[in-house]
PDB file of N, CA and C in Angstrom:
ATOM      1  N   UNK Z   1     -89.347 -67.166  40.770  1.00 52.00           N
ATOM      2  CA  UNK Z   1     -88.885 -68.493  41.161  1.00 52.00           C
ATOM      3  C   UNK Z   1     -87.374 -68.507  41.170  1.00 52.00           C
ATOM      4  N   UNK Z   2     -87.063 -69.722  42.074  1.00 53.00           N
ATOM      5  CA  UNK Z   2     -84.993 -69.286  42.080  1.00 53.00           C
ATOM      6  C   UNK Z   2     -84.909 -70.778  42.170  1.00 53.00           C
ATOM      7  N   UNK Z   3     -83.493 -70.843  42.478  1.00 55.00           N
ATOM      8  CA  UNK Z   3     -82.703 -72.585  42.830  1.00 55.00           C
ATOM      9  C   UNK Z   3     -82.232 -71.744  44.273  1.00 55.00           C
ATOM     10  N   UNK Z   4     -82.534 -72.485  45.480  1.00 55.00           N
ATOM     11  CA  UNK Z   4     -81.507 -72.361  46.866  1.00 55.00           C
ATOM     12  C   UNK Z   4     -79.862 -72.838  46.209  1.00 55.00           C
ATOM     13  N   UNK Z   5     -79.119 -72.340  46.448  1.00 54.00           N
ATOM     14  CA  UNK Z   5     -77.851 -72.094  46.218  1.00 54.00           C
ATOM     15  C   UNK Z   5     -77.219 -72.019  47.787  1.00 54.00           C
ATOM     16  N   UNK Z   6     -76.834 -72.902  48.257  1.00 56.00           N
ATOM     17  CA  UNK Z   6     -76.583 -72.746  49.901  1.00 56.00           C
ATOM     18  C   UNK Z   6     -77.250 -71.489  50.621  1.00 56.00           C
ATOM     19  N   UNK Z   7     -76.689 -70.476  50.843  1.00 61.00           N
ATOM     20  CA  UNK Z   7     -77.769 -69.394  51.667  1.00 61.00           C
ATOM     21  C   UNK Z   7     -78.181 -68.539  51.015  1.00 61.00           C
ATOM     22  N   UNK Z   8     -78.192 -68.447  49.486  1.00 59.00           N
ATOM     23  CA  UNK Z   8     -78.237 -67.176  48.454  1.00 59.00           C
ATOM     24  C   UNK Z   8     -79.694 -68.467  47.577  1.00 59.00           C
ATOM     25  N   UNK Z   9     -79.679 -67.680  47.118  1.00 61.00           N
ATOM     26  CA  UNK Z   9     -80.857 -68.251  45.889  1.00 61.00           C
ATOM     27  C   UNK Z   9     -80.906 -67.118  44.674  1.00 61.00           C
ATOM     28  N   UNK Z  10     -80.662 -68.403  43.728  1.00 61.00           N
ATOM     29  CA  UNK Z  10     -80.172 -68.098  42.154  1.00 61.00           C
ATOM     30  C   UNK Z  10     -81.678 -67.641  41.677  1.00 61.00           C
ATOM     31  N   UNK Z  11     -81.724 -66.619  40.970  1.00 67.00           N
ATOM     32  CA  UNK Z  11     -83.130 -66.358  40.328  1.00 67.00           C
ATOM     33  C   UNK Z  11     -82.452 -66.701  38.849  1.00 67.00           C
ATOM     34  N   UNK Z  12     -83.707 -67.226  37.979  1.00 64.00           N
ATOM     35  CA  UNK Z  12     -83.651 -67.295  36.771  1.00 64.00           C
ATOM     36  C   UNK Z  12     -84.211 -66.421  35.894  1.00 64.00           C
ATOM     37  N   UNK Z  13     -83.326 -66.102  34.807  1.00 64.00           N
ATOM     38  CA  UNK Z  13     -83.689 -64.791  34.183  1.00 64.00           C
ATOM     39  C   UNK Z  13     -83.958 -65.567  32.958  1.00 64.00           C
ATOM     40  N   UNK Z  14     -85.993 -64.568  32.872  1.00 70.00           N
ATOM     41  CA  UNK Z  14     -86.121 -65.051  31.462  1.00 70.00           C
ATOM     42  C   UNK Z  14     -85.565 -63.554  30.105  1.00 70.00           C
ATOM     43  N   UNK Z  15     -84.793 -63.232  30.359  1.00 73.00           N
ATOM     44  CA  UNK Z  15     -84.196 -63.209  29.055  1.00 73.00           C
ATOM     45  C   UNK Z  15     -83.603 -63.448  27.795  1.00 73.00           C
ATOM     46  N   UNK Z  16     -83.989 -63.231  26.395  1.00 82.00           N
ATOM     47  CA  UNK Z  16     -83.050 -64.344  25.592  1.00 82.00           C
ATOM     48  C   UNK Z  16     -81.908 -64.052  25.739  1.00 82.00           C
ATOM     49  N   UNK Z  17     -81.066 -65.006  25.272  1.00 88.00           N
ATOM     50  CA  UNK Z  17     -80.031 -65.246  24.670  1.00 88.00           C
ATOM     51  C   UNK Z  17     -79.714 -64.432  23.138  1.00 88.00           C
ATOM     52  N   UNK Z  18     -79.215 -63.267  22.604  1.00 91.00           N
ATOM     53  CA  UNK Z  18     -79.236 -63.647  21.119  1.00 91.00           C
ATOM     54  C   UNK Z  18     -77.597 -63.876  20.697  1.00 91.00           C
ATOM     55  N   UNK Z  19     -78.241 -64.641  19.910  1.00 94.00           N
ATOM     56  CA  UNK Z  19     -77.209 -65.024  18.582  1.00 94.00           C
ATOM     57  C   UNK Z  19     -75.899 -63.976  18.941  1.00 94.00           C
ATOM     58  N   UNK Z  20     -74.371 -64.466  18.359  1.00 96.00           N
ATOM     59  CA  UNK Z  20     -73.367 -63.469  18.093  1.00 96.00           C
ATOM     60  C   UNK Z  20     -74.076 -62.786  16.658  1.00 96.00           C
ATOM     61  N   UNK Z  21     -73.039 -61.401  16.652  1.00 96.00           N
ATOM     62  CA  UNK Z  21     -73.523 -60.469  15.364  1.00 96.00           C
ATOM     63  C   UNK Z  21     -72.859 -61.511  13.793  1.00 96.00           C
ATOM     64  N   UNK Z  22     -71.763 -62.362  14.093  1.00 95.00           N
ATOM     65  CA  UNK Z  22     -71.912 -63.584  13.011  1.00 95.00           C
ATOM     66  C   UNK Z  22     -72.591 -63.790  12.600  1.00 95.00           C
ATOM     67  N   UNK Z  23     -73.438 -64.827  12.834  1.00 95.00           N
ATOM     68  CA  UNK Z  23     -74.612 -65.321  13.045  1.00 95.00           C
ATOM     69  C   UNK Z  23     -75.621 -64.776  12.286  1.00 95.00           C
ATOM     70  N   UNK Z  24     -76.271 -63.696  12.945  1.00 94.00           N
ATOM     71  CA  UNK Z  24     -76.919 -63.040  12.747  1.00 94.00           C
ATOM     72  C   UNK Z  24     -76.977 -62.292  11.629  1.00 94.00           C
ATOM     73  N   UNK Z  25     -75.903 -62.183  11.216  1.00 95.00           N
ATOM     74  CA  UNK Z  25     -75.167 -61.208   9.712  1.00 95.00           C
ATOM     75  C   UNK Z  25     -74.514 -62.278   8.680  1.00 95.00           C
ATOM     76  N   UNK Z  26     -74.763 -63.569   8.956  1.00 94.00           N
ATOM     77  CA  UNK Z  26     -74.287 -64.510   7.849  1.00 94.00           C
ATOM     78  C   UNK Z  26     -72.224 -64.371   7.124  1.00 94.00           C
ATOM     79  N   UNK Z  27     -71.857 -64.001   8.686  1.00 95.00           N
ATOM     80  CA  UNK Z  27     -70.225 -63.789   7.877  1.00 95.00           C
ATOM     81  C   UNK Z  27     -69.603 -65.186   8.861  1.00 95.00           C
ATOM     82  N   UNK Z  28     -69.091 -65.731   8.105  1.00 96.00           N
ATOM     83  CA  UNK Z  28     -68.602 -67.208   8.326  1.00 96.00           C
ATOM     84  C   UNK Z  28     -67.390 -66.917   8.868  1.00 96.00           C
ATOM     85  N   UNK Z  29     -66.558 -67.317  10.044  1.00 97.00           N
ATOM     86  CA  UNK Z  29     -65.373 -67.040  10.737  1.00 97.00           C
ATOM     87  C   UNK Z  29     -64.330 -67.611   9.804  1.00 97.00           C
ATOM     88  N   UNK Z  30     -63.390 -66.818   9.054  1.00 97.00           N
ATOM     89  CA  UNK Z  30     -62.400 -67.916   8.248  1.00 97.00           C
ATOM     90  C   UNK Z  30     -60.798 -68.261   8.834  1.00 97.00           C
ATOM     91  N   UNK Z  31     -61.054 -67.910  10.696  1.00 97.00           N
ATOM     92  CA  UNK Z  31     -59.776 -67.912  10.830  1.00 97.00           C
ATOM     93  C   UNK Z  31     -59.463 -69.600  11.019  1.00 97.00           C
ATOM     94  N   UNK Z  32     -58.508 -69.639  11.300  1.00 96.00           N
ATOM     95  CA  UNK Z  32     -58.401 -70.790  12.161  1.00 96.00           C
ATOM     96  C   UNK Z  32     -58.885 -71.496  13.167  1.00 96.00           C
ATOM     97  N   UNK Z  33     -58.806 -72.901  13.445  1.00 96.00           N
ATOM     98  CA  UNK Z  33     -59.911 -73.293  14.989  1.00 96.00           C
ATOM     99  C   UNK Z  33     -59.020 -73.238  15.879  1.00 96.00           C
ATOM    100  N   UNK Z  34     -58.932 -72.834  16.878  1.00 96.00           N
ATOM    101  CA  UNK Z  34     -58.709 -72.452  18.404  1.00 96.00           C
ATOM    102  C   UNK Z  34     -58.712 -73.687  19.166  1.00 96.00           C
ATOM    103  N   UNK Z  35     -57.705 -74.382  19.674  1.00 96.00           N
ATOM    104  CA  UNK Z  35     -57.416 -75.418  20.655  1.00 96.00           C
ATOM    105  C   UNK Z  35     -58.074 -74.627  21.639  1.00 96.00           C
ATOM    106  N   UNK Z  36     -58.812 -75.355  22.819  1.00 95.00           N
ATOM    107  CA  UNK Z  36     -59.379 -74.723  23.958  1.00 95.00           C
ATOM    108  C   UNK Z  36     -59.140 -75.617  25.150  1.00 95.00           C
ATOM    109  N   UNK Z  37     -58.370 -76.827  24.755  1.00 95.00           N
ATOM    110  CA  UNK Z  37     -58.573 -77.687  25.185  1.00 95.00           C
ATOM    111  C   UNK Z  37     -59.568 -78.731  25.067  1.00 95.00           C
ATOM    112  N   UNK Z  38     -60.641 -78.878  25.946  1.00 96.00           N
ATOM    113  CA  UNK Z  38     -61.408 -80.327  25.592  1.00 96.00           C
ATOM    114  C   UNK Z  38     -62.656 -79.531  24.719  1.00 96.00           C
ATOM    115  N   UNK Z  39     -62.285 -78.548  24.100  1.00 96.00           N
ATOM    116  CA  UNK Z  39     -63.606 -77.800  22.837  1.00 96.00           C
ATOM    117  C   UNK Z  39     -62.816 -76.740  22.262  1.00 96.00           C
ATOM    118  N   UNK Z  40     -63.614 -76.835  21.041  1.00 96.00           N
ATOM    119  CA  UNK Z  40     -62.101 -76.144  19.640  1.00 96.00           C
ATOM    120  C   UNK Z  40     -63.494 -74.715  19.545  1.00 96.00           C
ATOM    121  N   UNK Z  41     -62.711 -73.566  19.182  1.00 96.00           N
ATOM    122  CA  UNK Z  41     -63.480 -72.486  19.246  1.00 96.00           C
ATOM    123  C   UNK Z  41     -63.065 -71.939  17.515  1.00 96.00           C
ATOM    124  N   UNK Z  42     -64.282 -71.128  17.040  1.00 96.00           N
ATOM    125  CA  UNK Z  42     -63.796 -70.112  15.667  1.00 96.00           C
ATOM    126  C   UNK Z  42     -62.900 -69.156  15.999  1.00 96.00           C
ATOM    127  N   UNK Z  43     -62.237 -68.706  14.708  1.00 97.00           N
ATOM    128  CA  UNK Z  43     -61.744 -67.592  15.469  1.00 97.00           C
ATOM    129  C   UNK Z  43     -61.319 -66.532  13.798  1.00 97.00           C
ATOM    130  N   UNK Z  44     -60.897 -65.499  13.964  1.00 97.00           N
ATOM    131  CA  UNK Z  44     -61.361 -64.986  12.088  1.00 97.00           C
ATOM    132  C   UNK Z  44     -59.856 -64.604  11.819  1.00 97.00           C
ATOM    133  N   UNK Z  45     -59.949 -64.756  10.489  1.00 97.00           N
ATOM    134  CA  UNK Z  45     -58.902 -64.578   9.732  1.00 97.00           C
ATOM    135  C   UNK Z  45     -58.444 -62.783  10.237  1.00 97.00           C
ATOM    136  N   UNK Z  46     -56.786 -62.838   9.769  1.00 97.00           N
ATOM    137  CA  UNK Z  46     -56.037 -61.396   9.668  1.00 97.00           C
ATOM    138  C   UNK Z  46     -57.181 -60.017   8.700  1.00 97.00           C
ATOM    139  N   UNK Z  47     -57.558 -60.772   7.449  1.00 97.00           N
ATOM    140  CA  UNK Z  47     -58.515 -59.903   6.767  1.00 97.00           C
ATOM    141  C   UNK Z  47     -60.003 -59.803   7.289  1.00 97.00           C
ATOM    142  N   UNK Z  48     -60.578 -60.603   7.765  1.00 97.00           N
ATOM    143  CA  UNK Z  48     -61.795 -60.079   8.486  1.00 97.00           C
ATOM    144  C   UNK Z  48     -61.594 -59.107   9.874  1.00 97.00           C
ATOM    145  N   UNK Z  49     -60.403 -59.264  10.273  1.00 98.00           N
ATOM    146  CA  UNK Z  49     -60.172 -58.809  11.477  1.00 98.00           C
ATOM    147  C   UNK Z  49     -59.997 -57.167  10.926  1.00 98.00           C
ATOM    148  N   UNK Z  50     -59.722 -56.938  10.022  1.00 98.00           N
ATOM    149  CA  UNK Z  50     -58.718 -55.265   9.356  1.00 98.00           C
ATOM    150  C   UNK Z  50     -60.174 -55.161   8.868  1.00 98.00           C
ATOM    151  N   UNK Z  51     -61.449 -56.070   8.119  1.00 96.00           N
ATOM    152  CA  UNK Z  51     -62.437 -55.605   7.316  1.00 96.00           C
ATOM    153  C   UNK Z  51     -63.823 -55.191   8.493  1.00 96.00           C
ATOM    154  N   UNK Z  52     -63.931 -55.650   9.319  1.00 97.00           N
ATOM    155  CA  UNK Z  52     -64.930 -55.237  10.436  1.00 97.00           C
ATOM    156  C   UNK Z  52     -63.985 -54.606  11.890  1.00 97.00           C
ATOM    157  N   UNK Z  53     -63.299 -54.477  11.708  1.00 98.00           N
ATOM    158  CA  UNK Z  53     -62.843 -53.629  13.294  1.00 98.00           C
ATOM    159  C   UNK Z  53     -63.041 -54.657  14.394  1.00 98.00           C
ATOM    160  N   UNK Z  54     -62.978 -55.955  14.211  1.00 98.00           N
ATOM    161  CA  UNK Z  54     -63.029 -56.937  15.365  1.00 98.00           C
ATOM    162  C   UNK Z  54     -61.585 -57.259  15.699  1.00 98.00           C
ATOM    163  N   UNK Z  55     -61.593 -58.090  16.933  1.00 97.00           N
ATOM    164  CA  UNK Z  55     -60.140 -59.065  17.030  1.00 97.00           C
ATOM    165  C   UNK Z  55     -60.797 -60.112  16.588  1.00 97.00           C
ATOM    166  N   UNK Z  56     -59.515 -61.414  17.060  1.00 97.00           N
ATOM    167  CA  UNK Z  56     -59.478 -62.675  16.282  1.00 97.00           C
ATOM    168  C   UNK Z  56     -60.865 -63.767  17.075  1.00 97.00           C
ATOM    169  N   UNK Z  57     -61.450 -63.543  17.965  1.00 97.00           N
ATOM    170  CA  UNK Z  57     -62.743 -63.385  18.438  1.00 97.00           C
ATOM    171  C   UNK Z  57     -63.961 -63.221  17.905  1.00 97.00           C
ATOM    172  N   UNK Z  58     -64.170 -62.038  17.154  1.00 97.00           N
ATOM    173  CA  UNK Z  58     -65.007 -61.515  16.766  1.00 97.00           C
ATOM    174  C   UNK Z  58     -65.255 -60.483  17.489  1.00 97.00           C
ATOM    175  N   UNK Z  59     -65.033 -60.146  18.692  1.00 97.00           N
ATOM    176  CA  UNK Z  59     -65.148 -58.943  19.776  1.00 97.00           C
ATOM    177  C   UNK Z  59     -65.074 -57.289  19.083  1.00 97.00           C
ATOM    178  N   UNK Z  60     -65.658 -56.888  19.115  1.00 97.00           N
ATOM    179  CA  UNK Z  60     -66.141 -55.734  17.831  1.00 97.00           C
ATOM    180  C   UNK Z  60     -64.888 -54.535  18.637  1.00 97.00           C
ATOM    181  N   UNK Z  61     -64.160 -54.370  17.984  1.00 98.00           N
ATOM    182  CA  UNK Z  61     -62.829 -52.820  18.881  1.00 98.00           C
ATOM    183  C   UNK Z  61     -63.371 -51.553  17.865  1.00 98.00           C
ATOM    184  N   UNK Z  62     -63.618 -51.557  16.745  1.00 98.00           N
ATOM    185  CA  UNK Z  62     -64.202 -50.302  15.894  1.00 98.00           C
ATOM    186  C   UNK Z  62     -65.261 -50.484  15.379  1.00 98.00           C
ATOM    187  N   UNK Z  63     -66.307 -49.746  16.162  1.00 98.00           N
ATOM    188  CA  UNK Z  63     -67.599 -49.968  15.868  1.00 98.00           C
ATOM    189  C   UNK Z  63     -68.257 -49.353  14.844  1.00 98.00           C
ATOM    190  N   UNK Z  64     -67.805 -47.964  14.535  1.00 97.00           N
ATOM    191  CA  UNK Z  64     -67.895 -47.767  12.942  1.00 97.00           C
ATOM    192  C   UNK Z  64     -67.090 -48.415  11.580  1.00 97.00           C
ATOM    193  N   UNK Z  65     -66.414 -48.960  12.097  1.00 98.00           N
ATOM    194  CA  UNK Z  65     -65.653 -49.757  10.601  1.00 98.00           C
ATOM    195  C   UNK Z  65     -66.743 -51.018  10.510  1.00 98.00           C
ATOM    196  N   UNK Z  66     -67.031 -51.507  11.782  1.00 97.00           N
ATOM    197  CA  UNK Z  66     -67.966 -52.815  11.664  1.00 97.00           C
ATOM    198  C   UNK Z  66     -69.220 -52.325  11.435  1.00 97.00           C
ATOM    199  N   UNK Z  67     -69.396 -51.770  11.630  1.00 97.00           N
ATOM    200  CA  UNK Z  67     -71.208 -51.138  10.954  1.00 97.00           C
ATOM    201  C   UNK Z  67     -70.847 -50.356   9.546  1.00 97.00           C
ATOM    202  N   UNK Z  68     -69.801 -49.886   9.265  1.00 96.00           N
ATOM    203  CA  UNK Z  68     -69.743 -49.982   7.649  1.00 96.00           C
ATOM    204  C   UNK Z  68     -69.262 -51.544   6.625  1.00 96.00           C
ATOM    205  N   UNK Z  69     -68.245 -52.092   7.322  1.00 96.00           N
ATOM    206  CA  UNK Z  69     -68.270 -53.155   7.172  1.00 96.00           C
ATOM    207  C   UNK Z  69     -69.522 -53.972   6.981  1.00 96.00           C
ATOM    208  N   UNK Z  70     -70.448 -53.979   8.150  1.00 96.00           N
ATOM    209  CA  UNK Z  70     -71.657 -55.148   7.995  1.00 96.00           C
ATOM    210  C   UNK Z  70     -72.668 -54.463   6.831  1.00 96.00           C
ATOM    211  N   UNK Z  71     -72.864 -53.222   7.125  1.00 95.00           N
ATOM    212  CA  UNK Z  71     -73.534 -52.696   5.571  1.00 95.00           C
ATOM    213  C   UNK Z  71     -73.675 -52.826   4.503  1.00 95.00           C
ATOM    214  N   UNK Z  72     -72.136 -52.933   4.166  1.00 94.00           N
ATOM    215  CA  UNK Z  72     -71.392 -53.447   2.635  1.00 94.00           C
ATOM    216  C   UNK Z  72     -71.709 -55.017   2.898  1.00 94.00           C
ATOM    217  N   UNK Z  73     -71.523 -55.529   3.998  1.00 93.00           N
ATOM    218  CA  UNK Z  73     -71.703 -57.204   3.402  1.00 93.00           C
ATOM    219  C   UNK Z  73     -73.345 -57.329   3.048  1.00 93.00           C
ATOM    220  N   UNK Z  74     -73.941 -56.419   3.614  1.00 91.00           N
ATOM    221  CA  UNK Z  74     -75.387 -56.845   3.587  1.00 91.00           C
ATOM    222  C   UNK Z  74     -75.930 -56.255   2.459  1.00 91.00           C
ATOM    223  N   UNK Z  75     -75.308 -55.324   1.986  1.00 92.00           N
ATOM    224  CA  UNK Z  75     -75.992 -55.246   0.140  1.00 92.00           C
ATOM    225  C   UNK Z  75     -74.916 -55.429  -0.839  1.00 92.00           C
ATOM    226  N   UNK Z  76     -74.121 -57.003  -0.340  1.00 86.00           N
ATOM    227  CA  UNK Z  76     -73.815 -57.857  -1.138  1.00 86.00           C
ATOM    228  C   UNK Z  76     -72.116 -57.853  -1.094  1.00 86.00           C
ATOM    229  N   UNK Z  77     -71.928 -57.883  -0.393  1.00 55.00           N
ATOM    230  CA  UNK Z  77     -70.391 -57.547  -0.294  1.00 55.00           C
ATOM    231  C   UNK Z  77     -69.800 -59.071  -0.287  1.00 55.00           C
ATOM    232  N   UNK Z  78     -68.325 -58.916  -0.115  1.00 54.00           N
ATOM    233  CA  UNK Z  78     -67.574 -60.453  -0.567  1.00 54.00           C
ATOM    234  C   UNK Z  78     -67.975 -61.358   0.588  1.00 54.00           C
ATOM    235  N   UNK Z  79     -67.869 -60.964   1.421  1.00 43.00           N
ATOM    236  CA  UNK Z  79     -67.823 -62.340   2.190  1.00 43.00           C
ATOM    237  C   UNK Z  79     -68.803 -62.946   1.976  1.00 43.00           C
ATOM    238  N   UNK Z  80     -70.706 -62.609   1.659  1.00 44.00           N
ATOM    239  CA  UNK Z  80     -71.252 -63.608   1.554  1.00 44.00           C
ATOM    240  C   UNK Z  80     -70.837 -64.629   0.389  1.00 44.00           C
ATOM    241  N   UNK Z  81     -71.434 -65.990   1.263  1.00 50.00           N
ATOM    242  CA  UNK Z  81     -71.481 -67.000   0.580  1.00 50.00           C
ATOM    243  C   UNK Z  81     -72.023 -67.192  -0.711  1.00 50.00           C
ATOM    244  N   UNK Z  82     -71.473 -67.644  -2.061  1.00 50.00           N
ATOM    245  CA  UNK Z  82     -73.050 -67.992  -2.922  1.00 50.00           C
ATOM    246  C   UNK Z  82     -73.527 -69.660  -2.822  1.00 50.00           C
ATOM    247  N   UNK Z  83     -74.591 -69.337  -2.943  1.00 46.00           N
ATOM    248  CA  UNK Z  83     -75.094 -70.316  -2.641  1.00 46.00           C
ATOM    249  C   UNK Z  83     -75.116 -71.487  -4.158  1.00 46.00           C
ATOM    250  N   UNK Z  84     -75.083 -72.900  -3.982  1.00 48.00           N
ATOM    251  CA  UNK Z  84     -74.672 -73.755  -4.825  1.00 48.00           C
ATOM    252  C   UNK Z  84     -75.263 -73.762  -5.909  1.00 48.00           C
ATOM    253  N   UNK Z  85     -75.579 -73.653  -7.217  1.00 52.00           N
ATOM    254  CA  UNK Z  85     -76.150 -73.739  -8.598  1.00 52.00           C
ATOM    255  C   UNK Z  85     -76.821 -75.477  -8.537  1.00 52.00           C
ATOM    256  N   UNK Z  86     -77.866 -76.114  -8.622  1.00 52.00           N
ATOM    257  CA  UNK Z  86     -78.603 -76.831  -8.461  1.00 52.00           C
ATOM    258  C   UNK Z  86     -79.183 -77.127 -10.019  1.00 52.00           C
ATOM    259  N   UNK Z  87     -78.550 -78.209 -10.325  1.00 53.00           N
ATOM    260  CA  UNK Z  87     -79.451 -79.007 -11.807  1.00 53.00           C
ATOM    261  C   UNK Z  87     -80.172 -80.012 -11.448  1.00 53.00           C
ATOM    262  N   UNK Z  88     -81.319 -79.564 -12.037  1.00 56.00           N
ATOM    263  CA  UNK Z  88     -82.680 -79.811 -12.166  1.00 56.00           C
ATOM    264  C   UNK Z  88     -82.705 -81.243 -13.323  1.00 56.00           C
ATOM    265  N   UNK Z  89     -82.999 -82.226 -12.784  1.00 52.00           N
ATOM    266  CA  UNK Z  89     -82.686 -83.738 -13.802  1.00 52.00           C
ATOM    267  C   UNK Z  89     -84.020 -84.235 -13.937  1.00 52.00           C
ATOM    268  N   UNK Z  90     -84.281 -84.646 -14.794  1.00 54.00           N
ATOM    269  CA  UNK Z  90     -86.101 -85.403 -15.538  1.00 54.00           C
ATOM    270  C   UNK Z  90     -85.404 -87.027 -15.411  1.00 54.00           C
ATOM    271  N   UNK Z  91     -85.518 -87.710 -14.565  1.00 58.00           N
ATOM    272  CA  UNK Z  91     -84.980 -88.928 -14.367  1.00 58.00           C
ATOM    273  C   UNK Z  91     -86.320 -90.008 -15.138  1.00 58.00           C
ATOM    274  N   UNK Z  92     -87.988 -89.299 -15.227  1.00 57.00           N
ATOM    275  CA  UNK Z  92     -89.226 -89.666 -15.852  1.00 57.00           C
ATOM    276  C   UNK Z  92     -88.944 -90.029 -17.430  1.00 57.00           C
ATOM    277  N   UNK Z  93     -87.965 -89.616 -18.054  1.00 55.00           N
ATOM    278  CA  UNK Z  93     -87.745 -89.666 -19.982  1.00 55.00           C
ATOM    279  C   UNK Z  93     -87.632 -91.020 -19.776  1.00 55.00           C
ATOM    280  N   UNK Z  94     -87.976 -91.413 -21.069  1.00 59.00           N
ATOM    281  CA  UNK Z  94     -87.579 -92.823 -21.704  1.00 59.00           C
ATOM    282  C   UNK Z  94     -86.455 -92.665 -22.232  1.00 59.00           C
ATOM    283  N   UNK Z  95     -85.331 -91.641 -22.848  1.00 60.00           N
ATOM    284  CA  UNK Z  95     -84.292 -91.614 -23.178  1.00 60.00           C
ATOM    285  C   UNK Z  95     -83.384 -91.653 -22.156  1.00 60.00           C
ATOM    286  N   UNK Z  96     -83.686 -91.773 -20.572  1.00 59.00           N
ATOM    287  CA  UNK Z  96     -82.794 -91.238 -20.121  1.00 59.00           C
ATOM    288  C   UNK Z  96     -82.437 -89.957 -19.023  1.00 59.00           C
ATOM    289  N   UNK Z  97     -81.614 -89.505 -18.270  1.00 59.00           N
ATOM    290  CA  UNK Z  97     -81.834 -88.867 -17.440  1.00 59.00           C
ATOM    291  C   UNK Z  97     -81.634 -87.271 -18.009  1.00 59.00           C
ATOM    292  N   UNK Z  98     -82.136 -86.360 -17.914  1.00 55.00           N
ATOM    293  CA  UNK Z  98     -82.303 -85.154 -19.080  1.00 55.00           C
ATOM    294  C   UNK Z  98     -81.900 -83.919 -18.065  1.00 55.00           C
ATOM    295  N   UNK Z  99     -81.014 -83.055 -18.255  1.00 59.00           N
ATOM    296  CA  UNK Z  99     -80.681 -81.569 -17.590  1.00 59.00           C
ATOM    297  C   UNK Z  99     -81.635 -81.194 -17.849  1.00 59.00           C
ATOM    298  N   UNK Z 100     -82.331 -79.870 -16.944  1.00 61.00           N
ATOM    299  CA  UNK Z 100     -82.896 -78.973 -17.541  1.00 61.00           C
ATOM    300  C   UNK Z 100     -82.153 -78.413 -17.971  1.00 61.00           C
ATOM    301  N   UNK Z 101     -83.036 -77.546 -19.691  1.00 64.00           N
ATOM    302  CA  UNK Z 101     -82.571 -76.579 -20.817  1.00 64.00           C
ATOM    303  C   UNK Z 101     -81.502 -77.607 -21.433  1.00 64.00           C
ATOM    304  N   UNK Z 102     -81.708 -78.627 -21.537  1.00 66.00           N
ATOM    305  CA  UNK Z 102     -81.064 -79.661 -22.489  1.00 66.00           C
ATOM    306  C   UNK Z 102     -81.613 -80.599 -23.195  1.00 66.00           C
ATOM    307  N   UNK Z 103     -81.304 -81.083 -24.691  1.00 67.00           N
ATOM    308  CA  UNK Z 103     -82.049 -82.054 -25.045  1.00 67.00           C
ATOM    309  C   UNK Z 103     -81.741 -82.949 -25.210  1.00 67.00           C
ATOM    310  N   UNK Z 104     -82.807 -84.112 -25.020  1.00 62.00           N
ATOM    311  CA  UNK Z 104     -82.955 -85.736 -24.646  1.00 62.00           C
ATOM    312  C   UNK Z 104     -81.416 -86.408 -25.706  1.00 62.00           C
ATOM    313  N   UNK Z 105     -80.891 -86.891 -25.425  1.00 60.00           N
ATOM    314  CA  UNK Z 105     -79.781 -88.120 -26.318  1.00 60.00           C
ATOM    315  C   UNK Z 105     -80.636 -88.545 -27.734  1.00 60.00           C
TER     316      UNK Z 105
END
């Protein structure tokens, strides 16, 4: 199936789309946002840029530094995020609202 496009006709490709290797690898862009005009773009810090072999893009220029790079982030390296510490509250006490591993007032 296509769209007529004046004398050409556009075919549509079902291929996906995937994700950037960001994304996909959980490393958060820490550069600055990018004026684009009427839409602001990511763009990565001086040290992510020297730690994966990308430019300020993400556009991969050393593909073995970034596949040692993404390695190390993926069995635990700095850039991931940690994720937030979450207290657990018994708001049910008659004393009161209670932490877990704490005792009642």
């Amino acid at each position: 199936s296509g769209v007529a496009v004046g004398r050409t006709t556009a075919r549509w490709s079902k291929a996906m789309v995937v994700p950037p290797w960001w994304i996909l690898n959980g490393v958060k862009p820490m550069g600055p946002e990018k004026d684009m005009g009427s839409w602001k773009a990511i763009s990565f810090s001086e040290e992510q840029q020297n730690e994966f072999g990308i430019n300020d893009d993400g556009e991969i220029k050393d593909k073995a530094k970034w596949e040692a790079a993404i390695a190390a982030h993926k069995a635990g390296g700095k850039e991931k995020e940690k994720q937030p510490e979450i207290a657990v509250c018994d708001f049910g006490s008659a004393e009161g609202p209670v932490l877990e591993g704490e005792e009642p007032l």
